[in-house]
Tab-separated table of C-alpha atoms and ligand atoms in Angstrom:
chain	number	residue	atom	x	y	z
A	213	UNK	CA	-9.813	6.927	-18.213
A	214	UNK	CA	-8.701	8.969	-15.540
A	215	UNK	CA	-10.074	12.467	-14.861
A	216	UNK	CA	-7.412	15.426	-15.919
A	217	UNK	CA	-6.964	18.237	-13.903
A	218	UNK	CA	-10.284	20.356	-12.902
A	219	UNK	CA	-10.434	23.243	-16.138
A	220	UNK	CA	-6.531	23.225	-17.392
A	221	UNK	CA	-4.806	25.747	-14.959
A	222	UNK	CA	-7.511	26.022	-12.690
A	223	UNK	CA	-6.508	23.897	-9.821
A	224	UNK	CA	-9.596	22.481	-7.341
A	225	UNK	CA	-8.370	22.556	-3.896
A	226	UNK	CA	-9.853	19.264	-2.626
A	227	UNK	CA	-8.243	18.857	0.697
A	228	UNK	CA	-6.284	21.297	2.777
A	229	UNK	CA	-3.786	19.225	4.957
A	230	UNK	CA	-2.790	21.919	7.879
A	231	UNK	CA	0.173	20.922	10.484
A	232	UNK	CA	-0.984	22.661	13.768
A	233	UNK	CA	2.483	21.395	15.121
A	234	UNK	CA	4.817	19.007	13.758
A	235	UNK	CA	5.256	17.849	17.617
A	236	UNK	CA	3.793	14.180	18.813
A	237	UNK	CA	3.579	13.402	22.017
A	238	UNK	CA	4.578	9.216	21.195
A	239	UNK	CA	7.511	7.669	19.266
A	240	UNK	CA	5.937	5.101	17.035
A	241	UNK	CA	8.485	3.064	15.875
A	242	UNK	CA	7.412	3.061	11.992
A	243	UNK	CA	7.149	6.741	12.338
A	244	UNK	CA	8.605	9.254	9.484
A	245	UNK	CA	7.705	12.314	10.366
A	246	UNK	CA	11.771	13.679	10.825
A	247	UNK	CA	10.292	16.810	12.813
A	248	UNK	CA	8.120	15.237	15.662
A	249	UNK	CA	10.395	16.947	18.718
A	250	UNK	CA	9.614	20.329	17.056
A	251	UNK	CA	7.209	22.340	19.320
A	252	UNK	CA	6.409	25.278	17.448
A	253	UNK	CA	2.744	25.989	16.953
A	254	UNK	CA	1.029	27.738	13.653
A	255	UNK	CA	-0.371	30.714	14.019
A	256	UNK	CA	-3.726	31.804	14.263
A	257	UNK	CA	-2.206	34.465	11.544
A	258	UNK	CA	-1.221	31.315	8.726
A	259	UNK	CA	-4.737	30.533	9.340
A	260	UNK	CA	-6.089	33.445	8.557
A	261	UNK	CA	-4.273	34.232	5.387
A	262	UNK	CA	-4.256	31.093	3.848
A	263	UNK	CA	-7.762	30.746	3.592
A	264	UNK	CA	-8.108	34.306	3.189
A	265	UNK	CA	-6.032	33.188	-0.003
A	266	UNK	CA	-7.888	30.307	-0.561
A	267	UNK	CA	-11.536	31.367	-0.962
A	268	UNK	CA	-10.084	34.351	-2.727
A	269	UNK	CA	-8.920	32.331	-5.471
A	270	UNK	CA	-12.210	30.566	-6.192
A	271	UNK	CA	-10.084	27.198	-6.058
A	272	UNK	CA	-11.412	25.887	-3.061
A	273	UNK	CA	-13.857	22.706	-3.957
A	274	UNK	CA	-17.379	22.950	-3.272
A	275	UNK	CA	-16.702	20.172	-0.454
A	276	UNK	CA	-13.388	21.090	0.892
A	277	UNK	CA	-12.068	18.773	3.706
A	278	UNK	CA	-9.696	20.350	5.888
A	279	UNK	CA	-7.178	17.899	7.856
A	280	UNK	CA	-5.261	18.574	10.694
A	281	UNK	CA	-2.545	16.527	10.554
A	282	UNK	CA	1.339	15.557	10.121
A	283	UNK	CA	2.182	15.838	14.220
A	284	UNK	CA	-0.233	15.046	16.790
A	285	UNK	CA	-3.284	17.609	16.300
A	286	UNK	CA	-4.400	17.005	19.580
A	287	UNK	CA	-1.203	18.706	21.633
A	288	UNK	CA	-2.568	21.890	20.952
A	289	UNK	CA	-5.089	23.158	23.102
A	290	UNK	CA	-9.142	22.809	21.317
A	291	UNK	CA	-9.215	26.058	22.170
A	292	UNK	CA	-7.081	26.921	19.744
A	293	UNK	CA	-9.125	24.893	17.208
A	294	UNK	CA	-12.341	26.762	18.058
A	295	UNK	CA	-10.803	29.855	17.286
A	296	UNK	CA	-9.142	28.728	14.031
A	297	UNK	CA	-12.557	27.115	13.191
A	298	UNK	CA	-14.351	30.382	13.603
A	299	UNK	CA	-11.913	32.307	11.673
A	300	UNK	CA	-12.576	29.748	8.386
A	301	UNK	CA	-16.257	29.839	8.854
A	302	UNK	CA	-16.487	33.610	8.933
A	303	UNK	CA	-13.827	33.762	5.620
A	304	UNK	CA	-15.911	30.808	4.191
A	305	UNK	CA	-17.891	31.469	0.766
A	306	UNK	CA	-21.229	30.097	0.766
A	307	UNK	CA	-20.792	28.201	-2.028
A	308	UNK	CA	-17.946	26.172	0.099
A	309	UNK	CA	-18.556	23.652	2.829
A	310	UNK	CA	-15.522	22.902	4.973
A	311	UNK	CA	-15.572	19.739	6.562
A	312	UNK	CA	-12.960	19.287	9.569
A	313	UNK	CA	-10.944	16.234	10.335
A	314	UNK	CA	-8.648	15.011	12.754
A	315	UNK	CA	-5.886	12.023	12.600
A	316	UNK	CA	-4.927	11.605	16.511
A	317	UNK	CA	-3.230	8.943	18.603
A	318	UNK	CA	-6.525	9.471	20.578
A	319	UNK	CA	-4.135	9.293	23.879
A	320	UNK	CA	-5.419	12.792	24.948
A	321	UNK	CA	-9.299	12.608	24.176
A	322	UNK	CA	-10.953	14.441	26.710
A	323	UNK	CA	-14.513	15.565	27.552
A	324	UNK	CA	-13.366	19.042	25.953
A	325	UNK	CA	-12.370	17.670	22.651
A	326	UNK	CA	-15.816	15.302	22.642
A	327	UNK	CA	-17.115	18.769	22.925
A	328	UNK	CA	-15.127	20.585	20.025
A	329	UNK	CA	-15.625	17.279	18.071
A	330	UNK	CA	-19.157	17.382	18.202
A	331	UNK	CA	-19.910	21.352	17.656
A	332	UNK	CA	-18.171	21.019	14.383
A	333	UNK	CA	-19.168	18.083	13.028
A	334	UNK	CA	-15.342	16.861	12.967
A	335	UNK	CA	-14.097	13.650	11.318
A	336	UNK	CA	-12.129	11.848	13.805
A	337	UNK	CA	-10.054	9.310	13.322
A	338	UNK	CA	-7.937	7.330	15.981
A	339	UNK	CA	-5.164	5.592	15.298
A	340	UNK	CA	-5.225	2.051	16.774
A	341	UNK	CA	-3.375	-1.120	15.823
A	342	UNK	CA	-5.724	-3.685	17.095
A	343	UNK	CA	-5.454	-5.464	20.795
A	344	UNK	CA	-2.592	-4.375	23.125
A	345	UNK	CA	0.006	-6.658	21.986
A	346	UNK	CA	-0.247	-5.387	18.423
A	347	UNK	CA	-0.539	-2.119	19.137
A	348	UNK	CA	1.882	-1.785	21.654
A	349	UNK	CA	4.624	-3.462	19.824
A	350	UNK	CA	5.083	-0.260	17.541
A	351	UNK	CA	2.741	2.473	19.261
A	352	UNK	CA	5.060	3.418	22.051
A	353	UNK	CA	5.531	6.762	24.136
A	354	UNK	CA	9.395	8.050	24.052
A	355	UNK	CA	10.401	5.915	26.690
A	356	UNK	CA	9.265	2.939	24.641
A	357	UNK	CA	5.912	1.519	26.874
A	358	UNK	CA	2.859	0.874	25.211
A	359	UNK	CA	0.205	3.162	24.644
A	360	UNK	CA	-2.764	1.220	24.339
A	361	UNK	CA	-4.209	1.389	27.823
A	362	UNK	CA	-4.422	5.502	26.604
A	363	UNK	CA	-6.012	4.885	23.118
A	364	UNK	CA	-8.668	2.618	24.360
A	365	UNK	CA	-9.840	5.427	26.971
A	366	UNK	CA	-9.776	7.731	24.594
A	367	UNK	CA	-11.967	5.709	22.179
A	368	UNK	CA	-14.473	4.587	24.892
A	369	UNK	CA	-14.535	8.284	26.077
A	370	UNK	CA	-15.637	9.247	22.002
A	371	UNK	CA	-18.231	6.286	22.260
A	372	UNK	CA	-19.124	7.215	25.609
A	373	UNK	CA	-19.994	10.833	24.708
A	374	UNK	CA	-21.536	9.915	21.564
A	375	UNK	CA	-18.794	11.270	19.004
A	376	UNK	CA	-18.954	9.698	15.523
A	377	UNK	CA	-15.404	8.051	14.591
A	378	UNK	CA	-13.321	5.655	12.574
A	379	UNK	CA	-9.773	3.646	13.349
A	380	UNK	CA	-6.705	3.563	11.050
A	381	UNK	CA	-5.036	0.376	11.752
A	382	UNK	CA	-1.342	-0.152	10.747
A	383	UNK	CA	-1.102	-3.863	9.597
A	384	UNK	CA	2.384	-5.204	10.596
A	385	UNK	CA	3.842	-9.138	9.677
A	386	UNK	CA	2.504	-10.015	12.527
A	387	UNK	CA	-1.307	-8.836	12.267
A	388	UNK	CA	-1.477	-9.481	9.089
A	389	UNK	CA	-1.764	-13.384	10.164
A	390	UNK	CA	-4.731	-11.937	12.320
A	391	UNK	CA	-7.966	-11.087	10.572
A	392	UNK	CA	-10.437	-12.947	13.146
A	393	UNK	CA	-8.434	-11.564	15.911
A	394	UNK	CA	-8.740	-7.948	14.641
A	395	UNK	CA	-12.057	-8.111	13.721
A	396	UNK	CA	-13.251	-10.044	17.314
A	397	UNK	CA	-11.083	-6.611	18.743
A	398	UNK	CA	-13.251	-4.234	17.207
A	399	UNK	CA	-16.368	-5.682	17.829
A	400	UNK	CA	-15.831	-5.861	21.189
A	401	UNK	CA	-14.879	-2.103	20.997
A	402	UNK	CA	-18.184	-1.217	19.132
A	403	UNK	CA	-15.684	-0.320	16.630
A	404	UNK	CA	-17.461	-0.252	13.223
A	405	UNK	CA	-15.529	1.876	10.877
A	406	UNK	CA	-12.333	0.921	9.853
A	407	UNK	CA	-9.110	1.470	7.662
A	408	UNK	CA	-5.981	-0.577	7.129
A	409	UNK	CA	-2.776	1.004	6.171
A	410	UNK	CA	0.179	-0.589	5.214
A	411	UNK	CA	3.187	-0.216	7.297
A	412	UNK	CA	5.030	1.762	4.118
A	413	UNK	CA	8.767	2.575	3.872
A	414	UNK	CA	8.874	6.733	4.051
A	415	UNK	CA	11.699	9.045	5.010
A	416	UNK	CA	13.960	7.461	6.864
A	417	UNK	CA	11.212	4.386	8.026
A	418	UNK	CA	12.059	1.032	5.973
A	419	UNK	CA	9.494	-1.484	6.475
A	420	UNK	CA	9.972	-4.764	7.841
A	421	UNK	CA	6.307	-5.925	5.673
A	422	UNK	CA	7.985	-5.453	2.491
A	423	UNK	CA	10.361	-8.254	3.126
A	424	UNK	CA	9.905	-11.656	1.315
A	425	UNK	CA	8.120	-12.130	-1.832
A	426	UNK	CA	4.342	-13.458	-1.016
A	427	UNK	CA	2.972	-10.108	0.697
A	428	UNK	CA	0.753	-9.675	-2.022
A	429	UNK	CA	-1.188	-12.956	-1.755
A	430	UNK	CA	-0.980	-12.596	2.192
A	431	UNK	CA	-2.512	-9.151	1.959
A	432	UNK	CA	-5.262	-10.329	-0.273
A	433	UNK	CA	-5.779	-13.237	2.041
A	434	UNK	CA	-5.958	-10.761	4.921
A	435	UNK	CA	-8.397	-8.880	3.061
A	436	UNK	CA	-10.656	-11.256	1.769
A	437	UNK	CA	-11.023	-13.115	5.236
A	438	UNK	CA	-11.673	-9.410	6.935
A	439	UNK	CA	-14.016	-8.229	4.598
A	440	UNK	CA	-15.855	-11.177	3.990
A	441	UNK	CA	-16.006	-11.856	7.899
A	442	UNK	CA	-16.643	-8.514	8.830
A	443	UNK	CA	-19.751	-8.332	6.372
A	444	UNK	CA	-20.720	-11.663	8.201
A	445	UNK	CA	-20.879	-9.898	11.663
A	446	UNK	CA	-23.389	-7.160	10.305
A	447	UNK	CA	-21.594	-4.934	12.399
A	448	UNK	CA	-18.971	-3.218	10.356
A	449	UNK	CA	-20.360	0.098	8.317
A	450	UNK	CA	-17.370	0.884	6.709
A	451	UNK	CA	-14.073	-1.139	5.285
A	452	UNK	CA	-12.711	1.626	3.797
A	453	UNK	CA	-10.348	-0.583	1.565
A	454	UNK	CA	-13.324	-2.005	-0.062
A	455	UNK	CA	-16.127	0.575	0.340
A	456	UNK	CA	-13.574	3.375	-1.493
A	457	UNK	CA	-12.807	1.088	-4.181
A	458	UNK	CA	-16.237	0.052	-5.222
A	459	UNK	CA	-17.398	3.304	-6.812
A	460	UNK	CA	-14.126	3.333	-8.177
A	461	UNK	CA	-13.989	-0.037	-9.639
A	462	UNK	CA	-17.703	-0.023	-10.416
A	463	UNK	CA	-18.600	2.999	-12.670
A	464	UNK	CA	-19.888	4.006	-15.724
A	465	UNK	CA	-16.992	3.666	-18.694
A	466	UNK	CA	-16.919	7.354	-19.049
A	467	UNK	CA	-17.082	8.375	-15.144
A	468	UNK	CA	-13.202	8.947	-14.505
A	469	UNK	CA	-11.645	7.721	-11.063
A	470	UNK	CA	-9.605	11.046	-9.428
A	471	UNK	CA	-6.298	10.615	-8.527
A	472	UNK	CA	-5.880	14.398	-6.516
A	473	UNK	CA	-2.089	13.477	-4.903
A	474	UNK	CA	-0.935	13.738	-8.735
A	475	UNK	CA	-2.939	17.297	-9.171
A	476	UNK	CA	-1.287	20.135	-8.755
A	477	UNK	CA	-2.386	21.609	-5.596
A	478	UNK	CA	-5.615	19.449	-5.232
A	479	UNK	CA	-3.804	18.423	-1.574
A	480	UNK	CA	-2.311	22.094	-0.135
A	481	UNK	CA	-0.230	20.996	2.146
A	482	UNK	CA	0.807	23.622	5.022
A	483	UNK	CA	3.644	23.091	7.784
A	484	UNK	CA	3.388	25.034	11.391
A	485	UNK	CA	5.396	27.853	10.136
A	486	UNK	CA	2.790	28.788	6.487
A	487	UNK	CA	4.967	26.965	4.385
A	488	UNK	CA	3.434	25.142	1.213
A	489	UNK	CA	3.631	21.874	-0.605
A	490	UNK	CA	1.119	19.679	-2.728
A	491	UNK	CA	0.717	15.867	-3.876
A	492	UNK	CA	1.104	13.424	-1.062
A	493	UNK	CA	0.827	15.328	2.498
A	494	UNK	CA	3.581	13.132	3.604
A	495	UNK	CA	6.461	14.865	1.804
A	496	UNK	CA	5.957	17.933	3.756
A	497	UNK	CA	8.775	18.257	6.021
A	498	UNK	CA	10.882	16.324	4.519
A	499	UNK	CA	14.637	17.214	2.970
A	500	UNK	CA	15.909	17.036	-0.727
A	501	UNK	CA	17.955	19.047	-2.520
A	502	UNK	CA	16.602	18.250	-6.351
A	503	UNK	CA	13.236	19.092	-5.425
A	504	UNK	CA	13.718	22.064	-3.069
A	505	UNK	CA	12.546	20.062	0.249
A	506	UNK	CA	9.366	19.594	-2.029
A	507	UNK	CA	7.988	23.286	-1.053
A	508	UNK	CA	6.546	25.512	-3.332
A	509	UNK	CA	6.269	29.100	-1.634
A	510	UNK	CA	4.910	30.121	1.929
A	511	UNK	CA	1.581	31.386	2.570
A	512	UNK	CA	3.106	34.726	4.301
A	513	UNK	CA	5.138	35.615	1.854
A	514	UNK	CA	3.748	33.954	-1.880
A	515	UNK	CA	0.532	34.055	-3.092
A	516	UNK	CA	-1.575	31.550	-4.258
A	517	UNK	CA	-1.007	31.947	-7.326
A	518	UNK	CA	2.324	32.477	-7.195
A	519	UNK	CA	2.624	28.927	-5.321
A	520	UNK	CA	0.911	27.868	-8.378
A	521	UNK	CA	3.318	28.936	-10.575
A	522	UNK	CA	6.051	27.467	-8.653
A	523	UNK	CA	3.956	23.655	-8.478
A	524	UNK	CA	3.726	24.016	-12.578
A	525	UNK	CA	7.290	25.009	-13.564
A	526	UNK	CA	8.829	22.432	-10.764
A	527	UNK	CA	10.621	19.081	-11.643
A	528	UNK	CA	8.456	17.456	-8.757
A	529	UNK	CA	5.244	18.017	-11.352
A	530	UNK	CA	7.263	17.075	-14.470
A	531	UNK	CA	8.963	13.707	-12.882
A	532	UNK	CA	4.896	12.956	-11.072
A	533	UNK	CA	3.367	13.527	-14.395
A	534	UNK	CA	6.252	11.256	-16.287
A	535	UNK	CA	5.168	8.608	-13.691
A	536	UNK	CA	1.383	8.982	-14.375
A	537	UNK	CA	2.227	8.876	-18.035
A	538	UNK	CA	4.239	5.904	-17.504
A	539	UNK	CA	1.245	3.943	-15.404
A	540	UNK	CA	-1.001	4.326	-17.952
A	541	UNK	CA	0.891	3.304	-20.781
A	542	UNK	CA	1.782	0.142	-18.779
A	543	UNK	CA	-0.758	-0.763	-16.120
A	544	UNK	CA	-4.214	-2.117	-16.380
A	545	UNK	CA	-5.250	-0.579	-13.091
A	546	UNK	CA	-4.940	2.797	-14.135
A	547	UNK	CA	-8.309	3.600	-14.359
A	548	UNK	CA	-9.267	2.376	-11.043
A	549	UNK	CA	-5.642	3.781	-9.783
A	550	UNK	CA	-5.003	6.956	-11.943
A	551	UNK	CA	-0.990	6.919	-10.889
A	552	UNK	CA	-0.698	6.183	-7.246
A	553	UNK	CA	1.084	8.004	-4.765
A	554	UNK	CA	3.701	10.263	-5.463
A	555	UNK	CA	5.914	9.689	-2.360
A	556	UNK	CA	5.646	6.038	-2.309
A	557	UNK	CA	7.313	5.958	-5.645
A	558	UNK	CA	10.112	8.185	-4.604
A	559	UNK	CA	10.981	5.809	-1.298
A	560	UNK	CA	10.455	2.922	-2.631
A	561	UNK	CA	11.333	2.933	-6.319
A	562	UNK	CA	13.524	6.429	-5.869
A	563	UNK	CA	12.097	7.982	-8.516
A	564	UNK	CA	8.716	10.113	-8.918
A	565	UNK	CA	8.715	8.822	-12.736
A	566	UNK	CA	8.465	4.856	-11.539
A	567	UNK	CA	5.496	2.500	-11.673
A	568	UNK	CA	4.284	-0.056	-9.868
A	569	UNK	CA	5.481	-0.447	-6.055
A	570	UNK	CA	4.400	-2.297	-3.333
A	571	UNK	CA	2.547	0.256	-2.150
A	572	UNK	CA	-0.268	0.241	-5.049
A	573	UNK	CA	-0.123	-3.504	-5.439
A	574	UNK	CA	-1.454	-3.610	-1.799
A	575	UNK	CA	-4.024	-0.887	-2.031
A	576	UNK	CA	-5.205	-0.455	-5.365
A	577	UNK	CA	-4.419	-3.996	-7.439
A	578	UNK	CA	-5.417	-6.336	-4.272
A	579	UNK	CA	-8.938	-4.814	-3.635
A	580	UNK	CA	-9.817	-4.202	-7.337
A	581	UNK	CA	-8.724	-8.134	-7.740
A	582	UNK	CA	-10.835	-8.986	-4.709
A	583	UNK	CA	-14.099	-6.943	-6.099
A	584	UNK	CA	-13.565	-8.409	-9.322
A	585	UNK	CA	-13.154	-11.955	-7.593
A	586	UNK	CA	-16.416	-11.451	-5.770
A	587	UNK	CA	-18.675	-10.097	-9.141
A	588	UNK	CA	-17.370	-13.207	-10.906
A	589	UNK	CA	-18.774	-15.130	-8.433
A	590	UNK	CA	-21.751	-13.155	-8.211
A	591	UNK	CA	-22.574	-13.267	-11.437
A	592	UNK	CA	-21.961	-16.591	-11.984
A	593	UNK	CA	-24.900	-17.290	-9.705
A	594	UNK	CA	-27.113	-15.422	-11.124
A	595	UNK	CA	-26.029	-16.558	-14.389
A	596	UNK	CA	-26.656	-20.160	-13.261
A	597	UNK	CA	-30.387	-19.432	-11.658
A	598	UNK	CA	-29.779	-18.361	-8.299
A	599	UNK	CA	-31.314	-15.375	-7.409
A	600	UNK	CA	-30.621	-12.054	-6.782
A	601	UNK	CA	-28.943	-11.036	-3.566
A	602	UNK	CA	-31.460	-7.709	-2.250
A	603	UNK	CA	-30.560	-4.505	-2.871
A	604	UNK	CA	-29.243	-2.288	-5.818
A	605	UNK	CA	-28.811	-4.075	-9.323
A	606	UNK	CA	-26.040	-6.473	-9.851
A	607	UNK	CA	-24.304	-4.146	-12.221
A	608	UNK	CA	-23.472	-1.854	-9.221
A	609	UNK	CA	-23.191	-3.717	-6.534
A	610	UNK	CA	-23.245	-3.102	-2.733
A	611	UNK	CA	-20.347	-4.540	-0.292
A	612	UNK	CA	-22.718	-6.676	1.553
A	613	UNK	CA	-23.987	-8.360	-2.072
A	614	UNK	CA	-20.148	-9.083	-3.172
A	615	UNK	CA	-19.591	-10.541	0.290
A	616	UNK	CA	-22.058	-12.586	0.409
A	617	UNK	CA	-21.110	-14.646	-2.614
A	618	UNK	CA	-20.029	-18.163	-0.905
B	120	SF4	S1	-1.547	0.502	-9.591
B	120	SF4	FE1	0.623	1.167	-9.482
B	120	SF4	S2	1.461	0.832	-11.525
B	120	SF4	FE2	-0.806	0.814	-11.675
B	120	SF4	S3	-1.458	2.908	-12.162
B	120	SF4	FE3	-1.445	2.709	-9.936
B	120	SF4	S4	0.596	3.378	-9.274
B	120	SF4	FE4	0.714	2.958	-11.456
């Protein structure tokens, strides 16, 4: 069972993803963000009113994450970010606690941003692709050198001055060979929070990982080697592919899993210049006729609920809600998945009313298999006498108790 939208016609604003520019200062080569040379900046004004608009409404979730994302966050001055802070926090309503969060190339860290970082309490994460031949072979500035010797100083800098933070690591053909290696890399760079993502096809970016027909078993080898490794070590606190899937693979049967990129407006989604779209935050900017560039209304000129309006009577919400429909008559991850990722259906299967892709076989089928895998195993032992590993009962298990199943 998967949980329907929050009260029907009462969206729950989970996470606001806000574009301070749609600018980056690199050229990654998987890149799909089709407006990365433009330099315009949002407002301090499209700050204001949206989340004037926002707690207004009473939509906003009790924990609303706010992400500043879609460009290169960091381009912008933190000043600027200090002020737009201040303006949410005095708009805030009490009963809503805004949690900042930055996704940054981490090639302009500074002692300023460890400073803005720290007074609010912002999530950081740094995009890194493992040692410098990895990274460097897709992580390049525009005149195509590597950007690694950058990255690194900026993550030493955030360790340096004490600023909590995780990496996003693209896995590519060639890493995916390379779980020891990673893993060796981020111990050595006290690097103990960490996320894969799967070098997807998106916009005008077609992946080179999608090629040839065994990905899914060399994923899942990837994965299981990583995890089980990293767990090993004693020094990773987070794999987010398998410490975000647990509570979703290991819950009570009436607990429902969320799925908030097929909710209408759980993800707002704002560009630099106030206008609006929902579902996956990576369809913003981009250009289609059929579904009006995917944009529902602008914050200067629409309200919210007239953006509302326009996310219920659009074919975007129909065709996502055909494919949801469609995933649960036919898959038997639904309830861990809910009905994936709206834009990852559109590039790869061109339609938002498709199934299964790639995309969900590597994040949602290969970890549930590999959880499953493990509480076989577990089981198994303690069906057969051996005891317990410590820690919380078997029938909701930790990461460290799955992984430690020989
Ligand atoms: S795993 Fe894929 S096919 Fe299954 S519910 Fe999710 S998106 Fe649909």
């Amino acid at each position: 069972m998967v949980a329907a939208t929050p009260a029907a016609g009462r969206p729950e604003v989970s996470i606001v993803v806000i574009q301070p520019t749609a600018f980056c200062n690199i050229g990654c080569t998987y890149c799909y963000l089709p407006d990365r040379n433009d330099r315009h900046v949002l407002s301090q004004a499209t700050v204001s009113r949206l989340f004037t608009e926002l707690f207004a409404s009473g939509w906003a979730s009790p924990e609303l994450t706010v992400i500043w994302h879609a460009g290169e966050p960091l381009v912008v001055a933190p000043g600027f970010y200090r002020e737009a802070f201040e303006t949410i926090e005095r708009l805030r309503p009490a009963s809503v606690a805004v949690r900042h969060a930055f996704q940054t190339n981490g090639m302009l860290i500074d002692t300023d941003w460890c400073a803005l970082f720290r007074e609010w309490g912002v999530g950081v994460g740094v995009s890194i692709d493992g040692p410098q031949p990895l990274h460097d072979a897709h992580r390049k500035t525009r005149r195509g050198d590597g950007t690694f010797d950058k990255t690194i100083a900026g993550i030493r800098l955030l360790r340096q001055e004490n600023v909590p933070f995780h990496v996003i690591t693209v896995l590519s053909r060639d890493s995916l060979a390379m779980p020891e290696e990673l893993l060796a890399f981020y111990l050595s760079e006290g690097i103990d929070q960490i996320c894969f993502n799967i070098e997807e096809s998106e916009g005008s970016h077609v992946s080179a990982l999608f090629e040839g027909v065994e990905l899914r078993e060399r994923y899942q080898t990837f994965l299981r080697s990583f995890w089980h490794a990293a767990q090993a070590s004693g020094k990773v606190r987070f794999l987010r592919e398998i410490d975000q899937a647990i509570p979703r693979v290991f819950r009570p049967n009436e607990a429902c899993s969320r799925n908030i990129q097929v909710e209408p407006l759980a993800m707002l989604n704002v560009d630099s210049r106030g206008n609006v779209s929902s579902f996956s935050p990576e369809l913003l900017g981009l250009k289609n006729a059929r579904y009006e560039d995917y944009l529902l209304g602008n914050i200067h000129t629409h309200s919210l609920v007239q953006i509302q309006q326009a996310c219920l009577e659009s074919a975007m919400l129909r065709d996502i809600r055909a494919g949801v429909e469609a995933c649960a008559r036919s898959c038997e991850y639904f309830s861990v998945c809910g009905g994936g990722a709206p834009v990852n259906k559109l590039f790869e299967a061109g339609s938002f009313a498709a199934t299964r892709t790639s995309y969900c076989t590597l994040t949602q089928m290969v970890p549930t298999d590999l959880l499953l895998e493990a509480f076989d195993r577990l089981e198994q032992g303690v069906a057969n006498g051996a005891a317990p590993p410590p820690g919380p009962q078997v029938a909701s298990p930790t990461a460290a108790q799955l992984s430690r199943v020989p």
